[in-house]
Short mmCIF file of C-alpha atoms in Angstrom, two decimals:
data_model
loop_
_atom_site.label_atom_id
_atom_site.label_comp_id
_atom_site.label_asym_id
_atom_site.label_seq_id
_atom_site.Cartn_x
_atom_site.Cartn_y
_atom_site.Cartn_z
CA UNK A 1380 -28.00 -29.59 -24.39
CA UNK A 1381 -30.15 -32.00 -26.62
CA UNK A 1382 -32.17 -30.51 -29.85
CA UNK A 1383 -35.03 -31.90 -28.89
CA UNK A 1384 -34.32 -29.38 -25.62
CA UNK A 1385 -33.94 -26.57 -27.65
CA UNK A 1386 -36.59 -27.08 -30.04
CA UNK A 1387 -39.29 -27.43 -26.97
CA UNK A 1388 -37.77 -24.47 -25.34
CA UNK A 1389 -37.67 -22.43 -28.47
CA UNK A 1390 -41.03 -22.87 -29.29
CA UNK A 1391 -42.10 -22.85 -25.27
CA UNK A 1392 -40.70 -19.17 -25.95
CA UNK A 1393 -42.92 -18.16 -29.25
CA UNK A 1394 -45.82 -19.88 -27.74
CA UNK A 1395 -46.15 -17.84 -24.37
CA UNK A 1396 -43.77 -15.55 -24.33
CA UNK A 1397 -45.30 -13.87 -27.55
CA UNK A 1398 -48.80 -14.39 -26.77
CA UNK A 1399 -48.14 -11.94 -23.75
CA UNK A 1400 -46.64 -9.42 -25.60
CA UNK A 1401 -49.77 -7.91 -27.00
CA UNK A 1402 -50.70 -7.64 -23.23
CA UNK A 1403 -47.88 -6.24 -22.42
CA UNK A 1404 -47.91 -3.40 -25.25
CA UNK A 1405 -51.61 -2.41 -24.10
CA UNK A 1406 -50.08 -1.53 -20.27
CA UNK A 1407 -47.25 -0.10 -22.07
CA UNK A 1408 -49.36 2.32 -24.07
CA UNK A 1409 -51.03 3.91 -21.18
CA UNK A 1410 -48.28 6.14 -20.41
CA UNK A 1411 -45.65 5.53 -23.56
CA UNK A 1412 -46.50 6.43 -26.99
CA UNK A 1413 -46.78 3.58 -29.52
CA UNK A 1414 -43.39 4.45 -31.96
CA UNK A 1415 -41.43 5.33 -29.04
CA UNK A 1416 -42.73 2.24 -26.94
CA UNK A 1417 -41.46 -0.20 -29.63
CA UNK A 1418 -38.60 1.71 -30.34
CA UNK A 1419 -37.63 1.44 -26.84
CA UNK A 1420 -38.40 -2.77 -26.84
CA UNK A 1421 -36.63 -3.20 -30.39
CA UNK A 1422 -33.17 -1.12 -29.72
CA UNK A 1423 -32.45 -2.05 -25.88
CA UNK A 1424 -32.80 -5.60 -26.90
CA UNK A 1425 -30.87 -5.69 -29.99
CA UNK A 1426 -27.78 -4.07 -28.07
CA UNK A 1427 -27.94 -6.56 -25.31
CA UNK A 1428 -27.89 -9.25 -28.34
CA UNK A 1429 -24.88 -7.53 -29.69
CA UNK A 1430 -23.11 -6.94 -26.69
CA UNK A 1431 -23.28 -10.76 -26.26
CA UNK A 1432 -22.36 -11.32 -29.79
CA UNK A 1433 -18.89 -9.66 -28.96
CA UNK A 1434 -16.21 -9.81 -31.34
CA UNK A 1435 -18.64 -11.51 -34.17
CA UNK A 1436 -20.01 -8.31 -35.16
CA UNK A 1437 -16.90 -6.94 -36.49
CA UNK A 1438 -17.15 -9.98 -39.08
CA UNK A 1439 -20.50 -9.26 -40.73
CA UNK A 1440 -20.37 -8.80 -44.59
CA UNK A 1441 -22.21 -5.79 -45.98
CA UNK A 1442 -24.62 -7.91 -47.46
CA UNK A 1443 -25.48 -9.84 -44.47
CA UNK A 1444 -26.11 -6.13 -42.68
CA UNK A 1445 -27.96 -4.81 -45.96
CA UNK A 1446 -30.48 -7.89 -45.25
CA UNK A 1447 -30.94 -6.79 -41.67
CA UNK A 1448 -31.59 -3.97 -42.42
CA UNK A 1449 -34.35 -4.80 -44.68
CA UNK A 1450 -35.62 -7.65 -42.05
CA UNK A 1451 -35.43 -4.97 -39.38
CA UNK A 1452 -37.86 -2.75 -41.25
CA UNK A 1453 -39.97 -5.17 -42.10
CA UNK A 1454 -40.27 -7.06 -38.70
CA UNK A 1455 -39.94 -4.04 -36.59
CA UNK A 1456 -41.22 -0.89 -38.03
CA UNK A 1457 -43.68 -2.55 -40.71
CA UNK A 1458 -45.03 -5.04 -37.99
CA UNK A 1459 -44.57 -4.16 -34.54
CA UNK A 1460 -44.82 -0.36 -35.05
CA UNK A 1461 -47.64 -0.28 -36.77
CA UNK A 1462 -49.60 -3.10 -34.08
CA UNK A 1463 -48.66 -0.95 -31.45
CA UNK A 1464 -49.95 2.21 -33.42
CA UNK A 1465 -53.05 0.10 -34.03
CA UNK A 1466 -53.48 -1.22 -30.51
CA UNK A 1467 -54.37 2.50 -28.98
CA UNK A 1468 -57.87 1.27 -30.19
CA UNK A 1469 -57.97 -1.93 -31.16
CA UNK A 1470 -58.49 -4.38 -27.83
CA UNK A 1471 -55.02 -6.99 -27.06
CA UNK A 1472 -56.83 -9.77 -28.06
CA UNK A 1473 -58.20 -8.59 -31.41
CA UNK A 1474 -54.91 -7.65 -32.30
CA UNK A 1475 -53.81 -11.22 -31.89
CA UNK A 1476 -56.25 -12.97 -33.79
CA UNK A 1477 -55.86 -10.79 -37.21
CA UNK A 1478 -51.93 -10.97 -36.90
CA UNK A 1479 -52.72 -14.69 -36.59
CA UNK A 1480 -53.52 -14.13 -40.65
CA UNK A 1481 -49.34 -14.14 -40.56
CA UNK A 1482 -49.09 -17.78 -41.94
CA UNK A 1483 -51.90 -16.85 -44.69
CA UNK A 1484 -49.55 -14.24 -45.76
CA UNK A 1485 -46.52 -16.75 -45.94
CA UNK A 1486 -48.38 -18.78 -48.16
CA UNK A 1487 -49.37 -16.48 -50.58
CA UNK A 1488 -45.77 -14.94 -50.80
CA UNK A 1489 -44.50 -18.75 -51.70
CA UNK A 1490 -46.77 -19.02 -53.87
CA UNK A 1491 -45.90 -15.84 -55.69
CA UNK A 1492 -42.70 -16.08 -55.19
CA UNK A 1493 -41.98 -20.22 -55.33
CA UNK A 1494 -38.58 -21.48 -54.09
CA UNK A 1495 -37.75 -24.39 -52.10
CA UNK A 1496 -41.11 -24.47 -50.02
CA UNK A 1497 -43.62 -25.04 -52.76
CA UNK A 1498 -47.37 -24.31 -50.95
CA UNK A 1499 -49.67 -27.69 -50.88
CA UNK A 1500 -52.93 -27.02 -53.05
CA UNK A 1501 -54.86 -28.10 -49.47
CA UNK A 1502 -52.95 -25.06 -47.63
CA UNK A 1503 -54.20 -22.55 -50.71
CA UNK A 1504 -57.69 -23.90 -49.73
CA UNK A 1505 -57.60 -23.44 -46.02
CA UNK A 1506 -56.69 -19.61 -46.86
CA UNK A 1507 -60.61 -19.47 -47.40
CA UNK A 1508 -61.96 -19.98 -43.19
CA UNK A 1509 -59.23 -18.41 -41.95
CA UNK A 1510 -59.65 -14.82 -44.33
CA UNK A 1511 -63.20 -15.42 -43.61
CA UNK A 1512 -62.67 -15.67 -39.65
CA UNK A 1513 -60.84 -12.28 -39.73
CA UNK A 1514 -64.05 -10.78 -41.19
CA UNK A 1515 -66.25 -11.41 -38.67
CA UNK A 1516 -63.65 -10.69 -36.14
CA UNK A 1517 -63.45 -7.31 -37.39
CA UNK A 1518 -66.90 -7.13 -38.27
CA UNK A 1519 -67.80 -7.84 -34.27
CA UNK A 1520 -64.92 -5.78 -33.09
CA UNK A 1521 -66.41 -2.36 -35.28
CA UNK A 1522 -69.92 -3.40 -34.26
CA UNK A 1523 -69.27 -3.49 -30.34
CA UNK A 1524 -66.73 -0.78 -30.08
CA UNK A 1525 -67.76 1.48 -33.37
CA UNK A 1526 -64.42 2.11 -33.98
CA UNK A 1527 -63.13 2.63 -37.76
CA UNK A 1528 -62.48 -0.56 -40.04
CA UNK A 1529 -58.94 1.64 -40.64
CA UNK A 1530 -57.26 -0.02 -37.66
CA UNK A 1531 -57.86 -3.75 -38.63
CA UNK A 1532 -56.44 -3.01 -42.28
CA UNK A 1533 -53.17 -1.62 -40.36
CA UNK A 1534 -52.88 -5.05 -38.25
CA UNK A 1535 -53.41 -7.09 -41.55
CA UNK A 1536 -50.65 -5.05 -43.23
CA UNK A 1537 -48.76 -5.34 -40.08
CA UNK A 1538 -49.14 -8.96 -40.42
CA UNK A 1539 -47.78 -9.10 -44.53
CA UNK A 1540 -45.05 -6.81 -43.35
CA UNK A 1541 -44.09 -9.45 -40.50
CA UNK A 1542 -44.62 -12.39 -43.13
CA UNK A 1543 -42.84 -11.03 -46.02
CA UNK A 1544 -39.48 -10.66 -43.10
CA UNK A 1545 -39.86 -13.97 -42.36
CA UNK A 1546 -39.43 -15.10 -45.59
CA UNK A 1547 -36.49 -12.93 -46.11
CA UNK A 1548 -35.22 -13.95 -43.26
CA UNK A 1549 -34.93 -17.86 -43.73
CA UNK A 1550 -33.34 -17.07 -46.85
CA UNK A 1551 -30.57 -15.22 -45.82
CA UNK A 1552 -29.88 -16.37 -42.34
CA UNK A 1553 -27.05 -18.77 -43.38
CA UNK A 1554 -24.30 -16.51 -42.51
CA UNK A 1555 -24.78 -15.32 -38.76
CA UNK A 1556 -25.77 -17.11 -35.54
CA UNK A 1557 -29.62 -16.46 -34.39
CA UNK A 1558 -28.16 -14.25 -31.45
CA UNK A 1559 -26.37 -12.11 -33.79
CA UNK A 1560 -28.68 -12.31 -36.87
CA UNK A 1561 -31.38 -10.93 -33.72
CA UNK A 1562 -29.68 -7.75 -32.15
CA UNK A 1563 -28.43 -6.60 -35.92
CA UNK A 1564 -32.52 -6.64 -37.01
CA UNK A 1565 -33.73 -5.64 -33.24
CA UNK A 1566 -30.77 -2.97 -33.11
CA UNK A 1567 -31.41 -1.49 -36.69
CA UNK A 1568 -35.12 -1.16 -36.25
CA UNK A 1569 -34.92 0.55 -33.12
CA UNK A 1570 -33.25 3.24 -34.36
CA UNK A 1571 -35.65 3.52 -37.36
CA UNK A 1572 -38.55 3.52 -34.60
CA UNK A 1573 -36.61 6.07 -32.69
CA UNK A 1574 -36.59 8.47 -36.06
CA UNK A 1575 -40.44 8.15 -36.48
CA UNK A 1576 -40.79 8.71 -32.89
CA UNK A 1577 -39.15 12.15 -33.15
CA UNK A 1578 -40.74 12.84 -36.50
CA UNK A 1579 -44.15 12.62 -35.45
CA UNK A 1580 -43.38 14.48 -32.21
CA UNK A 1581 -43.95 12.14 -29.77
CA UNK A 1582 -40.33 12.29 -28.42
CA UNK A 1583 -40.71 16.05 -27.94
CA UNK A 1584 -43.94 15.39 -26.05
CA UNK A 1585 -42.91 12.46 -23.66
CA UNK A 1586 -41.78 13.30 -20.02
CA UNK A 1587 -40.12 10.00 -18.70
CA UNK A 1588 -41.69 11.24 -15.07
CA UNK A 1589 -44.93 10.73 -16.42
CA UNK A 1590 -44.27 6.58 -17.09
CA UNK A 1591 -46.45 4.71 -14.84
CA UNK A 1592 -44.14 1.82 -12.87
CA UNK A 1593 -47.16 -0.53 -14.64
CA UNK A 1594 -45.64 0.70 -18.06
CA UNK A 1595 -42.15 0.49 -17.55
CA UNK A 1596 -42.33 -2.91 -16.19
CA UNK A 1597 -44.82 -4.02 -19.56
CA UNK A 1598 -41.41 -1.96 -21.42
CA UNK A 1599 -38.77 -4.30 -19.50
CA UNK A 1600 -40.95 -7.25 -20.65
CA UNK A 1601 -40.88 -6.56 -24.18
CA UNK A 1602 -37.52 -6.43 -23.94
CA UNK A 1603 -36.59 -8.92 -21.87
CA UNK A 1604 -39.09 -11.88 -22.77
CA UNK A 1605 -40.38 -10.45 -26.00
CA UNK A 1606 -37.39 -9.42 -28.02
CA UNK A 1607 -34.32 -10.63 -26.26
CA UNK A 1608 -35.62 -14.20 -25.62
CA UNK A 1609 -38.67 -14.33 -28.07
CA UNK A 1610 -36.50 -13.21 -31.30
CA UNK A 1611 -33.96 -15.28 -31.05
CA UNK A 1612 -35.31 -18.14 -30.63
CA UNK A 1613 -37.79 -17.08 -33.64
CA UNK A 1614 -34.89 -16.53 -35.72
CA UNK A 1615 -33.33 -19.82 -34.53
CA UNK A 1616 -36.31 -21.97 -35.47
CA UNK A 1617 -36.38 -20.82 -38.90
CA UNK A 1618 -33.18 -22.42 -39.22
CA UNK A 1619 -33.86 -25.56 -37.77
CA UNK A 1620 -37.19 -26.28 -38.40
CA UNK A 1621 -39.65 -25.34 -41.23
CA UNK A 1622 -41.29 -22.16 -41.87
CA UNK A 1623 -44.97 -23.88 -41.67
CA UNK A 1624 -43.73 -25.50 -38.22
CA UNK A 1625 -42.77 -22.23 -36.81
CA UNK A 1626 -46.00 -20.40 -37.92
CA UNK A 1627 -47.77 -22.53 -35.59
CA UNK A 1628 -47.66 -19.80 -32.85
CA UNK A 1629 -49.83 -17.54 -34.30
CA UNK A 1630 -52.48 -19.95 -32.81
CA UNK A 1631 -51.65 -20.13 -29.70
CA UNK A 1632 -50.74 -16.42 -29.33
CA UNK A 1633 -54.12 -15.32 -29.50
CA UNK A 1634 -55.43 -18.28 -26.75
CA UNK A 1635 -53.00 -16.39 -24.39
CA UNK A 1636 -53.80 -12.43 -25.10
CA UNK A 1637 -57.09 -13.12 -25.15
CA UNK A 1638 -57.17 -14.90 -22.04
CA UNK A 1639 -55.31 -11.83 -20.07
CA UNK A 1640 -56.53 -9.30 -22.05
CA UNK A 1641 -60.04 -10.80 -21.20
CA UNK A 1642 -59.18 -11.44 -17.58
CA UNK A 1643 -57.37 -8.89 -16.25
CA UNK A 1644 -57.94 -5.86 -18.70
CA UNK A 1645 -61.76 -6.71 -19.25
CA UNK A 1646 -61.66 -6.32 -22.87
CA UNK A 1647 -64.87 -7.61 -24.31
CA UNK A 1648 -65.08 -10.84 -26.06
CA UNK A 1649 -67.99 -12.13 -27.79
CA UNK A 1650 -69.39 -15.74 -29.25
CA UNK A 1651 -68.82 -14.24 -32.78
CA UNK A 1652 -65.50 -13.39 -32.05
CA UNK A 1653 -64.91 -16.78 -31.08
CA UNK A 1654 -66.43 -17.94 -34.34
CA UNK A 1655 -64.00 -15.76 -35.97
CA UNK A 1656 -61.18 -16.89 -33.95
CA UNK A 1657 -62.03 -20.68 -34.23
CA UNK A 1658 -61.76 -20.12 -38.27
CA UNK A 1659 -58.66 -18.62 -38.37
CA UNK A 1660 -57.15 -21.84 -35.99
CA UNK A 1661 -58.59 -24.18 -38.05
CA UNK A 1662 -57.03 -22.35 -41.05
CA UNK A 1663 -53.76 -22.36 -39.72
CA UNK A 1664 -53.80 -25.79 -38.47
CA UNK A 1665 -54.53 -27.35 -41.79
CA UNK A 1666 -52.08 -25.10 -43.40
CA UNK A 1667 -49.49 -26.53 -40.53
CA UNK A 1668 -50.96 -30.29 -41.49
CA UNK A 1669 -50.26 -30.14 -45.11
CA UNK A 1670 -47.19 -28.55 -44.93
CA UNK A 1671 -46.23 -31.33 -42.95
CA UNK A 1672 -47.59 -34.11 -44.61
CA UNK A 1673 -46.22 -32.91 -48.26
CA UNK A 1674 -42.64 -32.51 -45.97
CA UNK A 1675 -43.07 -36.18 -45.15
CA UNK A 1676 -44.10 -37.07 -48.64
CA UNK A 1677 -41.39 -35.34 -50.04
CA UNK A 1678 -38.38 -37.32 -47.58
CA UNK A 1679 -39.95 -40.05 -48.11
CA UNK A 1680 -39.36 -39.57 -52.07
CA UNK A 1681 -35.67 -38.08 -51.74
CA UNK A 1682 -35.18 -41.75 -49.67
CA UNK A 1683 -36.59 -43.80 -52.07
CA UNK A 1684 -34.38 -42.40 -54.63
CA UNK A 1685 -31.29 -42.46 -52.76
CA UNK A 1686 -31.72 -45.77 -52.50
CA UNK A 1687 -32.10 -46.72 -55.85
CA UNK A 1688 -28.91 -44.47 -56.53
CA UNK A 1689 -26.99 -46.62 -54.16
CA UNK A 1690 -24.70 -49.31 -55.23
CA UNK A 1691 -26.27 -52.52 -54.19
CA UNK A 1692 -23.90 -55.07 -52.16
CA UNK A 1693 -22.95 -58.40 -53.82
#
């Protein structure tokens, strides 16, 4: 199978398969409760990752599990617990569009923390639309469902918690395959989920006969397409192709969620919330364009200089 193959498919994956997700999490909520929901999606598909890891997972250093751990957390509990938790009154598409502030949050944590992806003074400026698009998005979304601010804070520190794995993530990724690197994080954040789940008394509360067959099939999605398919080809894009690249599907996500959620859930949608919306794309895609321009600029230099280093024939 070609890169090129794998790269399209990868990103085919992100792209739609994600954007569905938040969809899937609103049917999922209507008879599941939001810990146990995404404890349920995170731990079943990090044990079918492991089971098809096999023998590898016996041959995992301590430190490689120690930064699962923390990834797990971060992704899982930080992120996707805390959108689900949000989503019980925020509408599928809104959630979208604020955790499309994900590649904002990437670029401030490179530039606080600078390593071998240096942030492009243009990308620090396009920060500017895209925090401004999230206002009005949550300004409209309080205004036409007077709801508290208090849930659009959680999705933006959902989206930092989601970021901040990421960048863990690509740095210490080196020493286990996507697959595996996957169902340790999915696997370990489950059972994190699973603890709040019980601690906050959901667990005691939940009668499995009371699961709607609409729910348990949004459940088997997450899983399946979400977390089983979704994460690893997440994880095995960060290897393969830049951080900025991969980013890119936190503007296509919210296209898709707020096309279903808009269609078949009827969640309202207003011109201000596509001015909002339209920001935070433009943000992102001239944070994606000068990332990929100073990438260019930057091989283009190393070439240059390799040449010159290069003994010259006679």
């Amino acid at each position: 199978m070609s890169r090129r193959f794998l790269v399209i498919g990868a990103f085919a994956a992100i792209y739609l398969l994600w954007g569905s997700t938040y969809f899937a999490i609103t049917l999922g909520l209507k008879s599941i409760p939001p810990f146990l929901l995404m404890a349920l999606r995170s731990f079943c598909g990090g044990i079918v990752l492991l089971a098809i890891s096999g023998r590898q997972v016996a041959n995992v250093s301590l430190q490689a599990w120690a930064a699962a751990c923390l990834c797990g957390l971060l992704f899982f509990v930080g992120c996707h617990g805390v959108l689900a938790f949000a989503q019980q009154s925020v509408p599928s598409g809104v959630a979208a569009i604020v955790l499309a502030t994900i590649p904002f949050w990437i670029l401030l944590i490179d530039t606080l923390f600078p390593g071998d992806q240096r942030p492009r003074p243009l990308a620090l400026l396009a920060l500017v639309p895209g925090f401004f698009g999230v206002g009005l998005v949550a300004w409209q979304n309080v205004e036409q469902a007077g709801i508290s601010i208090l849930p659009v804070v959680w999705l933006l520190l959902a989206a930092l918690s989601w970021s901040a794995g990421t960048v863990l993530s690509r740095h210490t990724s080196g020493e286990t395959s996507a697959v595996l690197l996957s169902g340790m994080q999915l696997s370990i954040g489950g059972i994190v989920l699973f603890a709040i789940s019980w601690l906050t008394g959901e667990v005691e509360n939940f009668r499995p006969g009371d699961v709607s067959p609409t729910s348990l099939a949004a459940v088997l999605w997450l899983i399946i397409a979400g977390s089983v398919v979704g994460f690893v080809a997440y994880n095995w894009l960060l290897e393969n192709v830049s951080t900025s690249l991969v980013s890119t599907y936190t503007f296509v996500n919210p296209v898709i969620a707020v096309m279903l959620g808009t269609v078949v859930l009827g969640e309202p949608f207003s011109r201000m919330m596509l001015l909002g919306a339209s920001f935070v794309i433009v943000s992102v895609i001239v944070i994606w364009w000068a990332e990929r321009s100073g990438s260019r600029r930057t091989n283009a230099r190393s070439d240059r200089s390799m040449a010159r280093l290069s003994p010259r024939k006679t």
